[in-house]
Coordinates of N, CA and C in Angstrom, one line a residue:
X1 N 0.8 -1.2 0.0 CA 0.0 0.0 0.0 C 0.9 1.2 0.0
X2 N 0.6 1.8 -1.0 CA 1.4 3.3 -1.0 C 0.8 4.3 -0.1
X3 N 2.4 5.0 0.9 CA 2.1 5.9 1.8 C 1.5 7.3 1.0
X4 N 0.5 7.8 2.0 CA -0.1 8.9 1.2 C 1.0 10.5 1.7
X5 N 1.1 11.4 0.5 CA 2.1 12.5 0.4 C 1.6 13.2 1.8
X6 N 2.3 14.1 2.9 CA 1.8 14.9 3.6 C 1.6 16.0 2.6
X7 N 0.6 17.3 3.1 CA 0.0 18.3 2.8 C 1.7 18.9 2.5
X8 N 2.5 19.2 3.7 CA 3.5 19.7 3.8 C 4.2 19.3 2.8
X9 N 4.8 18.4 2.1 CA 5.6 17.6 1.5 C 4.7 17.6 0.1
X10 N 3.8 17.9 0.1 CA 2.7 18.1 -1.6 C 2.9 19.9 -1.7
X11 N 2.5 20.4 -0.6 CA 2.8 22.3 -0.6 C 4.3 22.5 -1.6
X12 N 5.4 21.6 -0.5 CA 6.9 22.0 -1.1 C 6.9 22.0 -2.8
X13 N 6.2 20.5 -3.1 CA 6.5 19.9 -4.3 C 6.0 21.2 -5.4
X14 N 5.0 21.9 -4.9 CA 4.6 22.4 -6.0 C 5.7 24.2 -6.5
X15 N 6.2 23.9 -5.3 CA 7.0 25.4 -5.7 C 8.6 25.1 -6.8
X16 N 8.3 24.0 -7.3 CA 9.7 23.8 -7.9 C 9.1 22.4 -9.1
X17 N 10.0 22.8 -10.1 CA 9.9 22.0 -11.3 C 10.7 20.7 -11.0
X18 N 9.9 19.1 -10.7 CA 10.5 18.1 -10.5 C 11.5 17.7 -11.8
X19 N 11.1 18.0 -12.8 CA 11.9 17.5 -14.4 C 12.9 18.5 -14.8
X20 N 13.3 19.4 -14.1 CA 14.0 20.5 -14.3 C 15.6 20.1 -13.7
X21 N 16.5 20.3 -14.3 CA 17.8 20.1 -13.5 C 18.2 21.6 -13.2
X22 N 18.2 21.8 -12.5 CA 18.5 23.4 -11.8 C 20.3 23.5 -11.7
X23 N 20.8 24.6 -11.7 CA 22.2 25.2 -11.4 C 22.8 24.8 -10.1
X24 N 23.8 24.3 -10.1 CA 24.0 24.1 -8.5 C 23.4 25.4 -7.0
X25 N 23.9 26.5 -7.8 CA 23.5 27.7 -7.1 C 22.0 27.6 -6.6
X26 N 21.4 27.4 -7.6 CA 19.8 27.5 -7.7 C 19.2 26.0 -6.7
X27 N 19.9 25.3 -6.9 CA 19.3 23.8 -6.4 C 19.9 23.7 -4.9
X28 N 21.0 24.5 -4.6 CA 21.4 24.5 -2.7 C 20.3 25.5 -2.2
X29 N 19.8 26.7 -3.2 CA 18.7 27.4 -2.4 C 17.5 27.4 -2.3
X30 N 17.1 26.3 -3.0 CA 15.9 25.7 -3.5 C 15.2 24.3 -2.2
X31 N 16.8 23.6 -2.0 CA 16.6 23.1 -1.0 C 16.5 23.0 0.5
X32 N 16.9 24.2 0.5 CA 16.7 25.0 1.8 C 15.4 25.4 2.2
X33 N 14.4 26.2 1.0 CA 13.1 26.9 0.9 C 12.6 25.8 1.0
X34 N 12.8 24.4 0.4 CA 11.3 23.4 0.4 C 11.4 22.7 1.5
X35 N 12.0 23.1 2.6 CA 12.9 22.3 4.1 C 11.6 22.9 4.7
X36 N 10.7 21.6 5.5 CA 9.3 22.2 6.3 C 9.2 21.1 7.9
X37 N 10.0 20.3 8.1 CA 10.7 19.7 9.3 C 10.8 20.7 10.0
X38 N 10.3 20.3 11.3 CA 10.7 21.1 12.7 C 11.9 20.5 13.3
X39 N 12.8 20.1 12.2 CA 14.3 20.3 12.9 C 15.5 20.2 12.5
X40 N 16.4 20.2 13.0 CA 17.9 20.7 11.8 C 17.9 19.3 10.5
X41 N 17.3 19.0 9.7 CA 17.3 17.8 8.4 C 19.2 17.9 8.0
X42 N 19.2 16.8 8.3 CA 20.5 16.7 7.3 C 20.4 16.9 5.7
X43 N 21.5 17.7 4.8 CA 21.6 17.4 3.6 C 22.3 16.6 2.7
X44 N 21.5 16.2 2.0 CA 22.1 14.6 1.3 C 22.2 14.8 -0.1
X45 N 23.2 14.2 -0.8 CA 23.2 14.2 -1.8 C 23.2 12.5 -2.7
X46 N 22.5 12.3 -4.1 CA 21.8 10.9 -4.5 C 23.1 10.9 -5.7
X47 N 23.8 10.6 -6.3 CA 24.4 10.0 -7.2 C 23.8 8.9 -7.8
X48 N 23.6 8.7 -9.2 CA 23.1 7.7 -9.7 C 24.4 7.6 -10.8
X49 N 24.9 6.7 -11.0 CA 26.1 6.7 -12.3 C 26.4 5.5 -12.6
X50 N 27.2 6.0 -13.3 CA 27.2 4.6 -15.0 C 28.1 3.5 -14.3
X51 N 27.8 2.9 -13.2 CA 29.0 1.6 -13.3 C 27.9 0.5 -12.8
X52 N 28.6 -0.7 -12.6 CA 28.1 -2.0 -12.2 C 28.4 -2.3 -11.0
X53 N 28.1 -2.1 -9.9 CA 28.7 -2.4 -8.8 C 29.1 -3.6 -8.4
X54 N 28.4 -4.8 -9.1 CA 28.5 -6.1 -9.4 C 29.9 -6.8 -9.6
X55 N 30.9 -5.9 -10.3 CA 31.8 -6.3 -10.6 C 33.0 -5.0 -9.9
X56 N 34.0 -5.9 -9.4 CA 34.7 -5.7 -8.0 C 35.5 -4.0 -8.7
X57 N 35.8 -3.9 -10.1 CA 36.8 -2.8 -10.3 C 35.4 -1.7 -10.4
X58 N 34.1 -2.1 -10.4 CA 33.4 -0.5 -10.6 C 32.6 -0.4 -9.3
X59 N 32.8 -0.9 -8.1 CA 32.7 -0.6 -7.0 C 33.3 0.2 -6.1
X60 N 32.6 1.6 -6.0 CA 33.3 2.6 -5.5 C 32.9 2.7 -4.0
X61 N 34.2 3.2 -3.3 CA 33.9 2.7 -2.0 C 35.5 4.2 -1.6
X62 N 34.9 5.0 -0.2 CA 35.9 5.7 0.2 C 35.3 6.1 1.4
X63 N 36.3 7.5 1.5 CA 35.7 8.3 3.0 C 36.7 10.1 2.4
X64 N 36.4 10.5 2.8 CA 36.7 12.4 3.1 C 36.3 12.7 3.9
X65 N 36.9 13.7 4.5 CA 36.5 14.7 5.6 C 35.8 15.9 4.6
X66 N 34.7 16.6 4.9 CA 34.5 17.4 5.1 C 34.7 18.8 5.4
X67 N 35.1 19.6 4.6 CA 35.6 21.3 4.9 C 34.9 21.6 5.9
X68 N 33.7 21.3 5.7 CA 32.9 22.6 6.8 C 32.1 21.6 8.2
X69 N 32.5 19.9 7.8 CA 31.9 19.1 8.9 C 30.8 19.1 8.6
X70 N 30.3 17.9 9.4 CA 29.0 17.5 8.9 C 27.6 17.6 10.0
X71 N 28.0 18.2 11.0 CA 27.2 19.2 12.1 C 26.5 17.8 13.3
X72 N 27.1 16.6 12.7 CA 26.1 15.6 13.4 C 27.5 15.0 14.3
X73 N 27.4 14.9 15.5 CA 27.9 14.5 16.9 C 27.9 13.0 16.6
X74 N 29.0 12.4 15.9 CA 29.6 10.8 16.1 C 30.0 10.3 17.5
X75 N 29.4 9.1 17.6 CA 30.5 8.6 18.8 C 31.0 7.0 18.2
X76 N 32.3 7.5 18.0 CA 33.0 6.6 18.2 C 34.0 5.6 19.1
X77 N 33.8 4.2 18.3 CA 34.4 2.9 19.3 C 35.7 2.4 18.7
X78 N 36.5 2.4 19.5 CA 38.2 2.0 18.5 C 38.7 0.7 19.7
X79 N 38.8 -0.3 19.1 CA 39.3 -1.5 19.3 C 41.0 -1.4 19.6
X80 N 41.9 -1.7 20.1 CA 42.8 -1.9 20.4 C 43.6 -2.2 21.5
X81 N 44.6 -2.0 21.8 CA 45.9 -2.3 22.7 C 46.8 -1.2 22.9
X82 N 47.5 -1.6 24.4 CA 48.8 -1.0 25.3 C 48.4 0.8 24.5
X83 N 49.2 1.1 24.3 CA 49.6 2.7 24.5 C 48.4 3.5 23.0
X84 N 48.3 2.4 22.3 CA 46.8 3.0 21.5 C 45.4 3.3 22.6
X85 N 45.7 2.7 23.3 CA 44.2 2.8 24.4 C 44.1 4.3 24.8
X86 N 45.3 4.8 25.2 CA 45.1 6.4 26.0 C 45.1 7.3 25.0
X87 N 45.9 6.9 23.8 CA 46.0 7.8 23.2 C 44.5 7.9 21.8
X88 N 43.5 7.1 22.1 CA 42.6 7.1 21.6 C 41.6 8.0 22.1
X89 N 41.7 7.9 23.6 CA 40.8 8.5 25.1 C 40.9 9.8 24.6
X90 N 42.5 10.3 24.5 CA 43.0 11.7 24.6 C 42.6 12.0 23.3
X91 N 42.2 11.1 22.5 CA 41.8 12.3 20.9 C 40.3 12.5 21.0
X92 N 39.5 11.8 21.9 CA 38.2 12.0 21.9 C 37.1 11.1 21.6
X93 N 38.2 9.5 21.5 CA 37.1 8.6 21.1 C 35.9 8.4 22.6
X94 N 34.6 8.0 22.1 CA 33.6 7.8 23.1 C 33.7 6.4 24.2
X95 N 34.2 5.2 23.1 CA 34.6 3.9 23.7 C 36.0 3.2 23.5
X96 N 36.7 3.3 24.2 CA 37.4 2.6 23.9 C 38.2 0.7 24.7
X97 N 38.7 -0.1 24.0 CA 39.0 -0.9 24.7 C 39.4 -2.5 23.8
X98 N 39.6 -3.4 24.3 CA 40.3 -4.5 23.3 C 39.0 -5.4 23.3
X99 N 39.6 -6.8 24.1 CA 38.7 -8.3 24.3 C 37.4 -8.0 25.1
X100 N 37.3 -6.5 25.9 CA 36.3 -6.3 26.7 C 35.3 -5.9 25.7
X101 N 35.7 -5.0 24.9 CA 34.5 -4.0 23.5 C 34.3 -5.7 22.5
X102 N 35.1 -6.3 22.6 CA 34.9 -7.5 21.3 C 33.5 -8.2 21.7
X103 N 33.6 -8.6 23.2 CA 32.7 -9.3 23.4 C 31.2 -8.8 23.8
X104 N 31.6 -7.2 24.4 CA 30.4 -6.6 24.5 C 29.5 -6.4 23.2
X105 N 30.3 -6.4 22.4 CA 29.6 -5.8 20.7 C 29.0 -7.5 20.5
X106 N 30.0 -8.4 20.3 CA 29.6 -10.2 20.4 C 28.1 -10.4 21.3
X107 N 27.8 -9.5 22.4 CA 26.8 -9.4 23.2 C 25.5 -8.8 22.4
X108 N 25.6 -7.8 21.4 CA 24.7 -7.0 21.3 C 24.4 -6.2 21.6
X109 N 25.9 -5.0 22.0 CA 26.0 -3.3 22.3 C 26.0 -3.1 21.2
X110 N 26.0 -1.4 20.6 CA 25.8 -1.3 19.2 C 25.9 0.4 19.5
X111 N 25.8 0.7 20.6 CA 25.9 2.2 20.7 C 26.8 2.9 20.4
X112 N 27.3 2.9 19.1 CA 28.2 3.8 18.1 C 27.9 3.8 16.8
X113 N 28.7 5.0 15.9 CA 27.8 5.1 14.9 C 29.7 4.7 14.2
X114 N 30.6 4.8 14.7 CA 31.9 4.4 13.6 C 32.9 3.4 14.6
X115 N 33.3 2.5 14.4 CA 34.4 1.8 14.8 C 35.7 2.0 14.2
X116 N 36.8 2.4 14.8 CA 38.3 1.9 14.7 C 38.8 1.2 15.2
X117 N 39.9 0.7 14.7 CA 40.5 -1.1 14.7 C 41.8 -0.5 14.5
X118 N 42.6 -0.9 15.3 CA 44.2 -0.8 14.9 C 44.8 -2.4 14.3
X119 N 45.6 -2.5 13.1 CA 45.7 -3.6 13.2 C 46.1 -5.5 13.8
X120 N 46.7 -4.6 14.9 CA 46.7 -6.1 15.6 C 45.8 -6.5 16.7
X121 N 44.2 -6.0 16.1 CA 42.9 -6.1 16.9 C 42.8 -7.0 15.4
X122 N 42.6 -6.7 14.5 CA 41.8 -7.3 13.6 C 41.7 -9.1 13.2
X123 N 42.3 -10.0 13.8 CA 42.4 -11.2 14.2 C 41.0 -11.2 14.8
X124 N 41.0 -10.6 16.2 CA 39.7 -10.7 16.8 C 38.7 -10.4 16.5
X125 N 38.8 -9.7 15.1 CA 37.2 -8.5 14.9 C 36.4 -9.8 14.1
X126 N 36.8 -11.2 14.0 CA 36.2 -12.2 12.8 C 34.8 -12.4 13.6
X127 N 34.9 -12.7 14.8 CA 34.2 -13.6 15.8 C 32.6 -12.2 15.6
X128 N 33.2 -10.8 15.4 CA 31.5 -10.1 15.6 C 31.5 -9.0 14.1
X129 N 32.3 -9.9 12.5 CA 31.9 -9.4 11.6 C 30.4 -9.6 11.0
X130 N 29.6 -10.1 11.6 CA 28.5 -10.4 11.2 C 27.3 -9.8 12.1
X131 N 28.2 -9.2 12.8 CA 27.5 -8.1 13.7 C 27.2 -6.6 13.2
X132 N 29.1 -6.5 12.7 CA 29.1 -4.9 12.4 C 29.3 -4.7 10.7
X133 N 29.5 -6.2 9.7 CA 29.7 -6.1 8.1 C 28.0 -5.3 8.3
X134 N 26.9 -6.5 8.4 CA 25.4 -5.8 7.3 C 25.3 -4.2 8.0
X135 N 25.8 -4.0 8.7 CA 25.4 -2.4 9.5 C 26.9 -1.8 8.4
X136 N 27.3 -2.0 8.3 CA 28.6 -1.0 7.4 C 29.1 -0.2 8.7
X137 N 29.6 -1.4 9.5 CA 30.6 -0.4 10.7 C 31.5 -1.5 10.5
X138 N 31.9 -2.3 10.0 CA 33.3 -3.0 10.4 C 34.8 -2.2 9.5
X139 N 35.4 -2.2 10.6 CA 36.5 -1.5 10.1 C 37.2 -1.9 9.1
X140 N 37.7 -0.5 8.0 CA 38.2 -1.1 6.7 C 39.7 -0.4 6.4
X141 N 41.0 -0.9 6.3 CA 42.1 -0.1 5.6 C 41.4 1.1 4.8
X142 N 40.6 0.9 3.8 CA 40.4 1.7 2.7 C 39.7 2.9 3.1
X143 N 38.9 3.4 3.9 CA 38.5 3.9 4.8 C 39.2 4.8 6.4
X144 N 40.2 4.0 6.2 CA 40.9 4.8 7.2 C 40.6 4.4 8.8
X145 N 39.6 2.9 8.4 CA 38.9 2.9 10.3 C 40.0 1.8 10.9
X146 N 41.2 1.4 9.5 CA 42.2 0.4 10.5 C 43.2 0.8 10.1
X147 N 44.0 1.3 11.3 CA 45.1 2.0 10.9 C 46.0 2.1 12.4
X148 N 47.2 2.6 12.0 CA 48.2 2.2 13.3 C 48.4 3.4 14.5
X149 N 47.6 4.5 13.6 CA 47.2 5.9 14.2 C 46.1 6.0 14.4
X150 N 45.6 5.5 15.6 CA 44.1 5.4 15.8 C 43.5 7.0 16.6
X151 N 44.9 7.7 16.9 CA 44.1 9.0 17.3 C 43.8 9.8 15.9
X152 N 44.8 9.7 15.1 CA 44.2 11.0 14.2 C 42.8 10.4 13.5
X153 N 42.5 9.0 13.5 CA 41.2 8.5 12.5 C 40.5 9.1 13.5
X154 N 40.5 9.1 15.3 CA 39.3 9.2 15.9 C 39.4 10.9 15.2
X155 N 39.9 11.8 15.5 CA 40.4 13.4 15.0 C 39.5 13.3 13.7
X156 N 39.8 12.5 12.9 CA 39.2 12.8 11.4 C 37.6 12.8 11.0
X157 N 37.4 11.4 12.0 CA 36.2 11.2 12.3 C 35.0 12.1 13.0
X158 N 35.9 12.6 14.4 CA 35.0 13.4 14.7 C 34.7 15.4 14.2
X159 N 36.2 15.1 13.4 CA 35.7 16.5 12.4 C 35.2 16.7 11.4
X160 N 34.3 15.2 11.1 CA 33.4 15.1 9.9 C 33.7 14.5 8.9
X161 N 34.1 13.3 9.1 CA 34.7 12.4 7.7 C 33.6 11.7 7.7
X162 N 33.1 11.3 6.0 CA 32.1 10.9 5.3 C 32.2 9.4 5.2
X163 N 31.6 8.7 4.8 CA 32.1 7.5 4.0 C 31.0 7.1 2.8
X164 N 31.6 6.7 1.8 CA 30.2 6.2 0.8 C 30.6 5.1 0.2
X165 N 29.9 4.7 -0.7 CA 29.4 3.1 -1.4 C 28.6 2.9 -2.1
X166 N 29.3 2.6 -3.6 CA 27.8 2.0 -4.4 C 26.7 0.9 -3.8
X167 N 25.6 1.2 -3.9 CA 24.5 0.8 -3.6 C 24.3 -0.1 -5.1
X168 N 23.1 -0.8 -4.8 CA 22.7 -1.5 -6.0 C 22.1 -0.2 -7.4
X169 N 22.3 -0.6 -8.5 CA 21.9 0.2 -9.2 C 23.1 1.7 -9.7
X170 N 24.0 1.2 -8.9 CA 24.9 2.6 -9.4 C 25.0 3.7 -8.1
X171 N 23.9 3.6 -7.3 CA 23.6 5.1 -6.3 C 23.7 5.0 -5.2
X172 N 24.7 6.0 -4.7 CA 25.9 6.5 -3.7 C 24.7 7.5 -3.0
X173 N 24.5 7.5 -1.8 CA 24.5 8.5 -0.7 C 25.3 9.5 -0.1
X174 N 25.2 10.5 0.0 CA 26.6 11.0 1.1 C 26.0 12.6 1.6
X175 N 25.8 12.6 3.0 CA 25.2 13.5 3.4 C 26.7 14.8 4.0
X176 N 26.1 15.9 3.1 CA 27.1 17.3 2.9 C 26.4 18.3 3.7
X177 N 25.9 18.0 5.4 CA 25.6 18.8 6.3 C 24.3 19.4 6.5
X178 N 24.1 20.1 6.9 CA 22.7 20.4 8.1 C 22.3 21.4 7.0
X179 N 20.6 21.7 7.6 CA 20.2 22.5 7.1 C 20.4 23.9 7.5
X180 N 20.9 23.7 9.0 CA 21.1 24.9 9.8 C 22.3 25.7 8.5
X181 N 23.2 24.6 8.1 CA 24.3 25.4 8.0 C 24.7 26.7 6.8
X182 N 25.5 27.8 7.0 CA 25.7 28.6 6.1 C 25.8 28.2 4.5
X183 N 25.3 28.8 3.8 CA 25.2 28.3 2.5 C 26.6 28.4 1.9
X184 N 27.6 29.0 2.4 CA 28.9 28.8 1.6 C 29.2 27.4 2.4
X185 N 28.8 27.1 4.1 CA 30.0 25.8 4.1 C 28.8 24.4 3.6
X186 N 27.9 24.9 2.8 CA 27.3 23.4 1.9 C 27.8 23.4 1.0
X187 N 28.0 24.1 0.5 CA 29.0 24.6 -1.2 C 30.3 23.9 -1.1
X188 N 30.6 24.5 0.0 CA 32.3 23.9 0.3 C 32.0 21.9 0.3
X189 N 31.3 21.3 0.9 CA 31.2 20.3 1.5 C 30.5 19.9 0.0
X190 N 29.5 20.6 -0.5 CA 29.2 19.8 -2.1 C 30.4 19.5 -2.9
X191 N 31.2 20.5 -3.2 CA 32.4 20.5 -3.8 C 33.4 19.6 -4.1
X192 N 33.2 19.5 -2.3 CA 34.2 18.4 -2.1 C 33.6 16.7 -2.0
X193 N 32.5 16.4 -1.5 CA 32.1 15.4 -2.5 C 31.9 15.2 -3.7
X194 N 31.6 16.2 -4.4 CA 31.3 16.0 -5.9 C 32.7 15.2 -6.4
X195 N 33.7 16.6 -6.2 CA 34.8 16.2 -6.7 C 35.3 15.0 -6.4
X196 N 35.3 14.4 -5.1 CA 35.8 13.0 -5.0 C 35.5 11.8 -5.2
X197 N 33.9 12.5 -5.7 CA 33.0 10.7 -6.8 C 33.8 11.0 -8.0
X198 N 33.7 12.0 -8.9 CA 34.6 12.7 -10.3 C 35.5 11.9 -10.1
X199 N 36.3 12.2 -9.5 CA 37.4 11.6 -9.4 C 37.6 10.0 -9.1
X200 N 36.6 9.7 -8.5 CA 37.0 8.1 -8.2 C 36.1 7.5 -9.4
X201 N 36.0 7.9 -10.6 CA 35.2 6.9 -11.9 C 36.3 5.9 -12.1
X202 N 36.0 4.6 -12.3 CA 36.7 3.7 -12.8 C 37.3 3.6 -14.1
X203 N 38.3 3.1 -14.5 CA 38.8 3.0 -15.8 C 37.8 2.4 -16.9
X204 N 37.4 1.1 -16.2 CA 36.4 0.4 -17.0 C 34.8 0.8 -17.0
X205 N 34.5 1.9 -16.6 CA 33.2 2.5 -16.6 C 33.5 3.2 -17.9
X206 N 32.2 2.7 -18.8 CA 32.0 3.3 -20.1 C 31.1 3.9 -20.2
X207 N 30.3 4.9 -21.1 CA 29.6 5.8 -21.3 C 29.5 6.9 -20.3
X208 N 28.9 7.4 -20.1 CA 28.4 8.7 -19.3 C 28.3 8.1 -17.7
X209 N 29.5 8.9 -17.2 CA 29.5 7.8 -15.8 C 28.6 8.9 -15.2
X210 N 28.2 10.2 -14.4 CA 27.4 10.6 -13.7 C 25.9 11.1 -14.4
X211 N 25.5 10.1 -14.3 CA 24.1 10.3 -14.8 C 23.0 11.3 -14.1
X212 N 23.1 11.1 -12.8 CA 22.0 12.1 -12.6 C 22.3 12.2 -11.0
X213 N 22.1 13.8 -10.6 CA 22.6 14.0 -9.1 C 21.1 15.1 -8.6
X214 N 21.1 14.1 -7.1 CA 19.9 15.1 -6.9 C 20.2 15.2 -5.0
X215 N 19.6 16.6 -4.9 CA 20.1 17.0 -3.5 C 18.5 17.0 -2.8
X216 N 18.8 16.6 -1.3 CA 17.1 17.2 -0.4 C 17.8 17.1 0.7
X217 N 17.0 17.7 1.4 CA 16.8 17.4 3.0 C 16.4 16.0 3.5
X218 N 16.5 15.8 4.7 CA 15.9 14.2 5.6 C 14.6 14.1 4.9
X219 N 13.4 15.1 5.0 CA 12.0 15.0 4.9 C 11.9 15.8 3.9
X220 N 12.5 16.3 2.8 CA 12.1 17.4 1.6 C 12.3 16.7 0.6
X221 N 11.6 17.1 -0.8 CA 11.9 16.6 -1.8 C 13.1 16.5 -2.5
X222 N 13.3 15.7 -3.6 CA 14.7 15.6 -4.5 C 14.7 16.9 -5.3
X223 N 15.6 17.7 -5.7 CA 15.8 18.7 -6.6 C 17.0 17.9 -7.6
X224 N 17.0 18.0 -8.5 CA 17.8 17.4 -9.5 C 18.5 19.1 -9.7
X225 N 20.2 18.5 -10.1 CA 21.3 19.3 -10.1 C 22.3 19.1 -11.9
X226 N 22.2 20.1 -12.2 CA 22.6 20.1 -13.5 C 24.1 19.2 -13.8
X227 N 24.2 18.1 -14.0 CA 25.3 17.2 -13.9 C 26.7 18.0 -14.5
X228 N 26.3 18.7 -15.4 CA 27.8 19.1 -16.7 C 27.9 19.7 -15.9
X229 N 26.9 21.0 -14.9 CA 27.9 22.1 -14.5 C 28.5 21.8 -13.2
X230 N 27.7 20.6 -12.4 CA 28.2 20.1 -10.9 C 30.0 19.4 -11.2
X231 N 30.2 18.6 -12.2 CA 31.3 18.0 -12.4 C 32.6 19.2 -12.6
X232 N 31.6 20.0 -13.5 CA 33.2 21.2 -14.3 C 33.2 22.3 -13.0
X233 N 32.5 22.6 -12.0 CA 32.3 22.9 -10.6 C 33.5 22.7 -10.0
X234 N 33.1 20.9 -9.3 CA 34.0 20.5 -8.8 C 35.2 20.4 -9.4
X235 N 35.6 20.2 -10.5 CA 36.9 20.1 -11.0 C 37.9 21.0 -10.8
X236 N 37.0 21.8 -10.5 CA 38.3 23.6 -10.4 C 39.2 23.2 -9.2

């Protein structure tokens, strides 16, 4: 059964052309006006693009920090040992600890939103990958959540580092800040995702890799964003 549209979310729809790809300019202030949530909505952006995710080389998968942060309060859990322990505390992680965090998570804690792993935890992490793989928290080299500097990841983390991933169908998520926030640091933070999907196209991705990009709020509609001028944007 299809959910029926609120009043609110039918009001927004009509102030803006759904078939229209608007200017990046025009479509960050467009999605601010059609914002009718009583509360700060994160902004998200949809990538839909030309690869297969099926096949291991057009599977795009990273993380970036954010210029301007992403206004949402992480708490992070970092796995490790001896002198990584304090110096995790002192960067600001929320949990930290070895065989005690293994088994509590092995229990069914879950109260974090990112995990770090230094590598000679990662032996252990097998026993509750089936805890934190389907949630997309298990720690990854590629990503930066396993590494032998576990203070600067927690640092990176809590100053707003992203992570994304082809989805089925081509289409990537990646939320580029609050609604609260000033319109130049969404710009900054579009920018800089844009540019680092551009940049991460596969060699073996043929035809028109970014097909179609569209921005909203948590609870606002999609505004579609002019692809040729979002790419030659970011590229600068």
């Amino acid at each position: 059964m299809a959910r029926t549209k609120s009043k609110k979310l039918l009001a927004a729809l009509e102030k803006f052309d759904k078939q229209k790809a608007y200017s990046v300019e025009e479509a960050l202030k467009l999605t601010k006006e059609l914002k009718f949530a009583n509360f700060d909505e994160t902004v998200d952006l949809a990538f839909k693009l030309g690869v297969d995710p099926r096949h291991a080389d057009q599977m795009i998968r990273g993380a970036l920090a954010l210029p301007a942060g992403t206004g949402k309060t992480v708490r992070i859990c970092v796995i490790t040992s001896g002198e990584n322990i304090n110096k995790a505390e002192a960067a600001g992680a929320d949990f930290v600890g070895g065989d005690d965090i293994v088994a509590k998570i092995a229990g069914g804690w879950l109260d974090f939103d990112r995990v770090i792993a230094s590598p000679d935890m990662m032996g252990k992490l097998g026993r509750i990958g089936r805890v934190l793989g389907p949630r997309g928290l298990m720690p990854n080299p590629k990503l930066g959540t396993v590494t032998t500097d576990v203070a600067k990841a927690v640092e990176e983390q809590k100053a707003g580092k992203v992570e994304y991933r082809t989805e089925k169908n081509g289409i990537i998520h990646v939320p580029i800040g609050k609604s609260s926030f000033a319109d130049a640091d969404i710009r900054k933070n579009f920018d800089a995702v844009v540019g680092a999907i551009i940049k991460a196209k596969p060699a073996s991705a043929k035809g028109t890799y970014l097909k179609s990009l569209t921005i909203s709020t948590t609870m606002g509609p999609g505004v579609k964003i002019d692809t040729l001028e979002a790419a030659a944007v970011a590229a600068k």
